[in-house]
Short mmCIF file of C-alpha atoms in Angstrom, two decimals:
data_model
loop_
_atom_site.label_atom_id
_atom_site.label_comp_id
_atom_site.label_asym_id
_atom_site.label_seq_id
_atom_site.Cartn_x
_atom_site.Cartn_y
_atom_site.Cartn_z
CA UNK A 8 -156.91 17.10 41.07
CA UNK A 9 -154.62 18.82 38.85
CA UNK A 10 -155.93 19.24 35.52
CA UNK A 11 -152.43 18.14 33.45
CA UNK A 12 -152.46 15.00 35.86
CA UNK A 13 -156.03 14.41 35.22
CA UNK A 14 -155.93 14.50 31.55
CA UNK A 15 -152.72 11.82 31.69
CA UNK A 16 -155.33 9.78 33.69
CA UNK A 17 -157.56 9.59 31.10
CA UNK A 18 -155.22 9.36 28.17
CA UNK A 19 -153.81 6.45 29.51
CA UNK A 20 -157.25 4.81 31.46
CA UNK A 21 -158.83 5.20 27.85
CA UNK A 22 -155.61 3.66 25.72
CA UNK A 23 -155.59 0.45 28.04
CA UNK A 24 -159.71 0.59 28.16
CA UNK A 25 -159.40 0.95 24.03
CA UNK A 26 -156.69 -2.19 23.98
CA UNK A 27 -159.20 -4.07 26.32
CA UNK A 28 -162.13 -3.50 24.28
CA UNK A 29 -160.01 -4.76 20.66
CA UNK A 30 -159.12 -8.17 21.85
CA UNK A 31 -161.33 -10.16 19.58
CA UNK A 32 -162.03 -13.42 21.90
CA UNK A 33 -161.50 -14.34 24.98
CA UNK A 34 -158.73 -16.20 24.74
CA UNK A 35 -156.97 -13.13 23.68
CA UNK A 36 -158.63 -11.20 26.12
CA UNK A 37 -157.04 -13.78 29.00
CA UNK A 38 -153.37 -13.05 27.21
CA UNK A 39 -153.92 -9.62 27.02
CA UNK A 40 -154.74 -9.35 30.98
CA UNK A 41 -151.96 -12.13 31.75
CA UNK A 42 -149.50 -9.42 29.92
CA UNK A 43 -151.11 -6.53 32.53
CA UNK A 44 -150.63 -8.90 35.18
CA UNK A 45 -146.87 -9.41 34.56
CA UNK A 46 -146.47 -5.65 34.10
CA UNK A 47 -148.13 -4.42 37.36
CA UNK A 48 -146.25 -6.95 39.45
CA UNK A 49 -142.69 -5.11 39.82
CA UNK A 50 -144.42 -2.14 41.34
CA UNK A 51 -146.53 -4.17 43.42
CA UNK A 52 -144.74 -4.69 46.60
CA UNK A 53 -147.07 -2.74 48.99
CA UNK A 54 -149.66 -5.51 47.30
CA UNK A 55 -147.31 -7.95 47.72
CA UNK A 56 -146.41 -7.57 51.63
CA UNK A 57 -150.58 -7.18 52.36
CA UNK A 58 -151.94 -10.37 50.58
CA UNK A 59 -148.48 -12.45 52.25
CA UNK A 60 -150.09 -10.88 55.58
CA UNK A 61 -153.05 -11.94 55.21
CA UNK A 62 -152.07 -15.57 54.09
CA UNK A 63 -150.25 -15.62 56.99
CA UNK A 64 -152.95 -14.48 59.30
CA UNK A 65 -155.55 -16.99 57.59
CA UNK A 66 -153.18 -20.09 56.77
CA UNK A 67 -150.79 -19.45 59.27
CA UNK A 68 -147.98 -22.13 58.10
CA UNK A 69 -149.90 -24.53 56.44
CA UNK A 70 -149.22 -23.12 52.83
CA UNK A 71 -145.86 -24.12 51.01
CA UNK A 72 -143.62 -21.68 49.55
CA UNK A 73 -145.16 -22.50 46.45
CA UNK A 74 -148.67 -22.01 46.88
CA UNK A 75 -148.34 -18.66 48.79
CA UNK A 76 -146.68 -17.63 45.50
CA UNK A 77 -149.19 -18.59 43.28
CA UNK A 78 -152.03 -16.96 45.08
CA UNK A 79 -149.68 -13.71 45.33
CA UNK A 80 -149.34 -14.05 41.48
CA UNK A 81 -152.96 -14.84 41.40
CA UNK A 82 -153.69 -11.56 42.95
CA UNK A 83 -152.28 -9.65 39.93
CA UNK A 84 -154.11 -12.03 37.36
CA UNK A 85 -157.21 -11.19 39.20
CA UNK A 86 -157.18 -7.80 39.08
CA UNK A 87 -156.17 -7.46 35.81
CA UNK A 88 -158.47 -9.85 34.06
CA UNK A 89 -161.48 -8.10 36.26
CA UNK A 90 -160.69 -5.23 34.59
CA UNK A 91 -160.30 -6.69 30.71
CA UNK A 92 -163.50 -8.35 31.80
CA UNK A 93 -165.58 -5.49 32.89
CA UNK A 94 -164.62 -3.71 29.34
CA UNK A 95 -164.73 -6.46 27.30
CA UNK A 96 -168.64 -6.62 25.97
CA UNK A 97 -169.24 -10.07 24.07
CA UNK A 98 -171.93 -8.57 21.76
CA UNK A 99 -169.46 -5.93 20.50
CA UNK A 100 -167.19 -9.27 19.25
CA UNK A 101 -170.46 -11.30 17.91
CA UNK A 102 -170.93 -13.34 20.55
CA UNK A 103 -173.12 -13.38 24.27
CA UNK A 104 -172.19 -13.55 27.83
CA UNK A 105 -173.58 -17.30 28.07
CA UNK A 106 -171.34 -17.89 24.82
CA UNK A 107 -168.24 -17.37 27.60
CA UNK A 108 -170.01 -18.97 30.31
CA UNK A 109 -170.58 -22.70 31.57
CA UNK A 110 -173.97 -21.90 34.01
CA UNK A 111 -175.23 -24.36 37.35
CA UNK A 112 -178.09 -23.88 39.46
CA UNK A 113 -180.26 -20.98 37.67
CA UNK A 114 -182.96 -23.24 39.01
CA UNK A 115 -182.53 -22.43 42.98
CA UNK A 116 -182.90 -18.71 41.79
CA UNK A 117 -185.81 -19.58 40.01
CA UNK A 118 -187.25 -21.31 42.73
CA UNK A 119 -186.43 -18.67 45.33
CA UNK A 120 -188.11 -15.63 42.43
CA UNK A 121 -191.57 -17.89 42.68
CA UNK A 122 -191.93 -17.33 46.12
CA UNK A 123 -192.95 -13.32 44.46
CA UNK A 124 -190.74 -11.36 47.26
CA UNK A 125 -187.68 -10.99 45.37
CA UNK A 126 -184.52 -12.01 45.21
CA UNK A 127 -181.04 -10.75 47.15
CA UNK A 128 -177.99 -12.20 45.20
CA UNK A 129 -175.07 -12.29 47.16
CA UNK A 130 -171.57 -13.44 45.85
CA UNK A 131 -168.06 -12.29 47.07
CA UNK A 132 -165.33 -10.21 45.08
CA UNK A 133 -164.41 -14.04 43.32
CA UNK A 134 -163.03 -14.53 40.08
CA UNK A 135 -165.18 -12.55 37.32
CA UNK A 136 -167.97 -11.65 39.51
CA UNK A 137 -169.29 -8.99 36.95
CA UNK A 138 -170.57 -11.37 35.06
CA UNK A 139 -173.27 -12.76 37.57
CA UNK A 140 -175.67 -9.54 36.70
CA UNK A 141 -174.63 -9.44 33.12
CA UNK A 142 -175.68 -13.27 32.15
CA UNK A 143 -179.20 -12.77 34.17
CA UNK A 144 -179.77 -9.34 31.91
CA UNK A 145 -179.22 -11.06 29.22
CA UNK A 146 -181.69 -13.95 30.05
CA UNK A 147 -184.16 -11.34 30.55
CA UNK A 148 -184.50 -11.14 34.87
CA UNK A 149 -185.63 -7.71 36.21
CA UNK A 150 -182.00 -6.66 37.71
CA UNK A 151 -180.35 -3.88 39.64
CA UNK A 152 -176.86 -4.02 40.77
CA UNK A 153 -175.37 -2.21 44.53
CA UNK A 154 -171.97 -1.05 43.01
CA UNK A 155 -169.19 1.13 44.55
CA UNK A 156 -167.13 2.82 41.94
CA UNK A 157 -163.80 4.37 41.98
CA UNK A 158 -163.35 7.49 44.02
CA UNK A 159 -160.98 8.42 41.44
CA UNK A 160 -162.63 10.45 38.97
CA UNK A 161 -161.53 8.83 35.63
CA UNK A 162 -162.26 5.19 36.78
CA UNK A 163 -165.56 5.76 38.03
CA UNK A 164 -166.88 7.52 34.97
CA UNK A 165 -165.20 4.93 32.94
CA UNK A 166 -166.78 2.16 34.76
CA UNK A 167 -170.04 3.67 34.99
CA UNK A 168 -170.24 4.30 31.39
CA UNK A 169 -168.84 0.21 30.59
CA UNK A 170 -171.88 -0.80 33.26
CA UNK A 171 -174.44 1.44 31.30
CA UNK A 172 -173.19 0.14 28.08
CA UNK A 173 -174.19 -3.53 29.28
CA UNK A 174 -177.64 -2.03 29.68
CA UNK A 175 -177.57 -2.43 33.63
CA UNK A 176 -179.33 -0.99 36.13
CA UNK A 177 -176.79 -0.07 39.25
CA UNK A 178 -176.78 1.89 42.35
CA UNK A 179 -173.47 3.40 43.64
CA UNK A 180 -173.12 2.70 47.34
CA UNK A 181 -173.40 4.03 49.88
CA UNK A 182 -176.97 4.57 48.68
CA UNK A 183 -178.83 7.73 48.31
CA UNK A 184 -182.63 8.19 49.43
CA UNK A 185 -183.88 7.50 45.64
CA UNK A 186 -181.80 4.68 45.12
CA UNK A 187 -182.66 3.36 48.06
CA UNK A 188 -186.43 3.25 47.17
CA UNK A 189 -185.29 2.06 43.90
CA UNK A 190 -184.04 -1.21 45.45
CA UNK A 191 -186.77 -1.43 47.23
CA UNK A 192 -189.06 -1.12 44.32
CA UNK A 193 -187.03 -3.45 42.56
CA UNK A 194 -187.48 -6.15 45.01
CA UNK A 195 -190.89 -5.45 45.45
CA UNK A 196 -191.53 -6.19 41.72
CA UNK A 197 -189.86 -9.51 42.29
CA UNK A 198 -186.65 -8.83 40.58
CA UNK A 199 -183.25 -9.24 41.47
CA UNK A 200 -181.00 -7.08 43.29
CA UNK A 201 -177.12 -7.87 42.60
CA UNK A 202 -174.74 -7.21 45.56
CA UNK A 203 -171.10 -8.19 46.42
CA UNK A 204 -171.39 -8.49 50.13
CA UNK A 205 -168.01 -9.57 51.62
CA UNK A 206 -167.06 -5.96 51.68
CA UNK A 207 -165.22 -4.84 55.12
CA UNK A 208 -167.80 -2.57 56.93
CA UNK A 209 -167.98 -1.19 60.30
CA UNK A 210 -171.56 -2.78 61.12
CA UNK A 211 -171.17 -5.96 63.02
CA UNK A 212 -167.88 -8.38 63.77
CA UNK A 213 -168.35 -12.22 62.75
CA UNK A 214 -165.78 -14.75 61.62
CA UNK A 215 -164.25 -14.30 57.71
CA UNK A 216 -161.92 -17.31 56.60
CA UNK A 217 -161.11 -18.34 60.58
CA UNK A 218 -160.24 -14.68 61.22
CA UNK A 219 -163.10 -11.87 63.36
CA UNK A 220 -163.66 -9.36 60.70
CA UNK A 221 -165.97 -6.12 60.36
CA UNK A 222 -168.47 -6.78 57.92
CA UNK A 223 -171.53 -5.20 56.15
CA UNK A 224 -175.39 -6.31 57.27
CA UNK A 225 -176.64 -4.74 54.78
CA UNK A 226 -177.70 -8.00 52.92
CA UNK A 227 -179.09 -9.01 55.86
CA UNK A 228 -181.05 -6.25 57.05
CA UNK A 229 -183.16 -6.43 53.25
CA UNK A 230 -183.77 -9.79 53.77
CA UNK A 231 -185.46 -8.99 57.09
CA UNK A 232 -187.02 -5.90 55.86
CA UNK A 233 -188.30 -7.45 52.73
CA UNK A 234 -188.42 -10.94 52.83
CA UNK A 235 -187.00 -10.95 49.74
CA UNK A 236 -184.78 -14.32 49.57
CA UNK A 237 -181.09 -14.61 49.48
CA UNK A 238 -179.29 -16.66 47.25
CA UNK A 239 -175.21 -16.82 47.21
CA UNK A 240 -173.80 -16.73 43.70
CA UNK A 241 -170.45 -16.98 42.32
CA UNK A 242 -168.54 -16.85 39.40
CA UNK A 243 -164.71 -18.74 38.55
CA UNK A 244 -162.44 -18.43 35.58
CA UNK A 245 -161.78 -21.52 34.42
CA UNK A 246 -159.27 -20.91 31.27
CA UNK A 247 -160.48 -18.51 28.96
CA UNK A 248 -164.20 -19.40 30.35
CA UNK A 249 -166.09 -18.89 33.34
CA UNK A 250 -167.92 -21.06 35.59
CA UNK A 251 -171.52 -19.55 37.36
CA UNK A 252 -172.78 -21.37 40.37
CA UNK A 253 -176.09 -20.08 42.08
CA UNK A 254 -176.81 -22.25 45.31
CA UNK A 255 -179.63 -22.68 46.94
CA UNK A 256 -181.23 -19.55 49.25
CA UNK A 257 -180.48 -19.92 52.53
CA UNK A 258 -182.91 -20.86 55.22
CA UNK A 259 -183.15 -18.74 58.04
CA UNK A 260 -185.49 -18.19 61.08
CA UNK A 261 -185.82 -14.55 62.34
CA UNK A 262 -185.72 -14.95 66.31
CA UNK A 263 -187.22 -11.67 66.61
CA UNK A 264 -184.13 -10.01 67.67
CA UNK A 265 -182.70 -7.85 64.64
CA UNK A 266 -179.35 -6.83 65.46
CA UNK A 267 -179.18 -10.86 66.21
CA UNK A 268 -181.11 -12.01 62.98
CA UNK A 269 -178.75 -9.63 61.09
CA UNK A 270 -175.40 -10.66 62.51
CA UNK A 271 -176.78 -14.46 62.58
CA UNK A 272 -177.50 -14.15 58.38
CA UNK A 273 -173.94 -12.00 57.63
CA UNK A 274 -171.96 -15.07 59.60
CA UNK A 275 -173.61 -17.17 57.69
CA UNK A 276 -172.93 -15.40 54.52
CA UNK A 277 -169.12 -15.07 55.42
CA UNK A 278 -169.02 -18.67 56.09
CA UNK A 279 -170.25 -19.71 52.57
CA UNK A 280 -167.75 -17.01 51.27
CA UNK A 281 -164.71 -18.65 52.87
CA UNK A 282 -165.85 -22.13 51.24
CA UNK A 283 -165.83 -20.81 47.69
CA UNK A 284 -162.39 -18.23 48.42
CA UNK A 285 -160.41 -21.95 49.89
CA UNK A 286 -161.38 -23.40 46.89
CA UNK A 287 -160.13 -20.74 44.31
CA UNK A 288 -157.95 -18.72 46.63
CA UNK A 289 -155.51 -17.46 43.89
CA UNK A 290 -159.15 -16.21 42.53
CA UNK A 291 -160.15 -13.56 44.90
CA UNK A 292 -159.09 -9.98 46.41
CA UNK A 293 -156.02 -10.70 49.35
CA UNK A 294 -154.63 -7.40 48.33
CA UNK A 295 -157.29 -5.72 50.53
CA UNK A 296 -156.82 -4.99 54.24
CA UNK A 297 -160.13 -7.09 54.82
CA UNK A 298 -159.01 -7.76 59.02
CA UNK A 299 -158.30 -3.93 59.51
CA UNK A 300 -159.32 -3.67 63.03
CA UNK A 301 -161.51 -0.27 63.80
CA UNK A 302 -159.74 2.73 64.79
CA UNK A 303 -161.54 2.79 68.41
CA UNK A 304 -159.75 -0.90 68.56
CA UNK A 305 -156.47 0.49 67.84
CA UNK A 306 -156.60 3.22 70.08
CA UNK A 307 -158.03 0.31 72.54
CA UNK A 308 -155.17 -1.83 71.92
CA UNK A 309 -152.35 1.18 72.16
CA UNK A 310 -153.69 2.40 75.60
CA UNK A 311 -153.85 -1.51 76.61
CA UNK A 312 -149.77 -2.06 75.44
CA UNK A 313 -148.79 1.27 77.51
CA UNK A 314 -150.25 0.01 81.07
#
């Protein structure tokens, strides 16, 4: 990247991480990322024309004018108070992530950590998911987070140093050989192992909000290889608060067939996404081309259109 360019990057990632990072509550915090919001959206058409696709492909009709533009405005509310909220740190601001939190069903985790193998917690890219990992830290579980950070190189050393600053443990995906065993070592310790799982993948094809969609096994495939349990998470905002919901682990059978046991557990997974994303759909990430067919597809599809 070009070194001028860079440093403008960072001069102006740091200002708005620096503005974040001053609000002194959360209820300034929520203005604050409410002002971002209504800033990005004029130069967010290419946003814009993806999450109205994807409305369209998931709702078809069935949405009024006025809800499709309240999840489109949603969109820009959600990204920009994930952002306040990953660089916002309550303790800086005397106060503690369950200060900002209303919690339900730690229990089911707790019940699913006795069994001694672990614990995979799965939640979806849903209102301020960061704070899942950040509330358990705090109440003292063994935790390690699967993260993907930026490519760009300003974000991701940004957001790495906010994630270390919370005192988290995290493993950038895709994983390397030591963090691999890491997770692995985590698990077998009986801690918990954080990851957002209804990221598009090319590993197996199940059905996402009524639609087929490529999705990740990884989940999955540690439950199998572990037996560690897995228990869906999420988090809402609900005004300048945020609701965290852990659900029971899920119950599942291995049939002896992996590639089956693993696409069996993501569609199951996916389903329990698409409950929580129709009930707070102005909440989660539309502006991502989450149905992008595979390239082999297209080319499929092309060749098919020509004959």
């Amino acid at each position: 990247m070009n070194p001028v360019l860079l440093a403008v990057q960072r001069l102006l990632f740091s200002s708005l991480v620096w503005l974040v990072a001053a609000q002194p509550t959360p209820a300034a915090l929520r203005r604050w990322c409410l002002l971002m919001a209504a800033v990005m959206r004029p130069f967010g058409g290419a946003w814009r024309r993806l999450v109205r696709r994807n409305l369209r492909l998931v709702y078809g009709d069935a949405l009024s004018v006025e809800q499709r533009r309240a999840i489109v405005r949603g969109v820009f509310e959600h990204s920009a108070r994930g952002f306040g909220e990953l660089f916002w740190l309550p303790q800086e601001h005397g106060m503690k992530v369950a200060d900002w939190c209303d919690v339900e069903g730690v229990e089911h985790l707790d019940a699913a950590l006795r069994a001694g193998k672990g614990v995979l917690l799965a939640t979806a890219h849903l209102g301020g998911w960061t704070l899942l990992p950040r509330y358990l830290h705090e109440r003292g579980y063994s935790t390690g987070s699967l993260l993907r950070l930026p490519s760009n190189p300003v974000a991701h050393a940004a957001e790495a140093d906010a994630v270390t600053r919370m005192g988290l443990t995290f493993f950038n995906t895709p994983l390397s050989r030591e963090h691999a065993h890491a997770c692995l070592r985590l698990l077998r310790g009986n801690g918990v192992l954080f990851i957002v799982a209804d990221r598009r993948s090319a590993d197996v094809k199940v059905d996402f909000l009524g639609q087929p969609a490529w999705c990740a096994t990884g989940t999955a495939s540690l439950h199998l290889r572990t037996g560690a349990a897995i228990v869906p998470a999420y988090a809402v905002r609900i005004g300048d608060r945020h609701r965290l919901v852990f659900e029971p682990a899920l119950q599942f059978t291995p049939s002896g067939d992996r590639k089956a046991d693993e696409a069996a557990i993501t569609a199951e997974l996916h389903r329990i996404f698409g409950t929580w994303i129709r009930q707070f759909p102005e909440q989660w990430m539309w502006n991502h081309n989450r149905w992008r067919p595979r390239r082999s597809e297209m080319k499929e599809a092309r060749h098919e259109h020509r004959q």
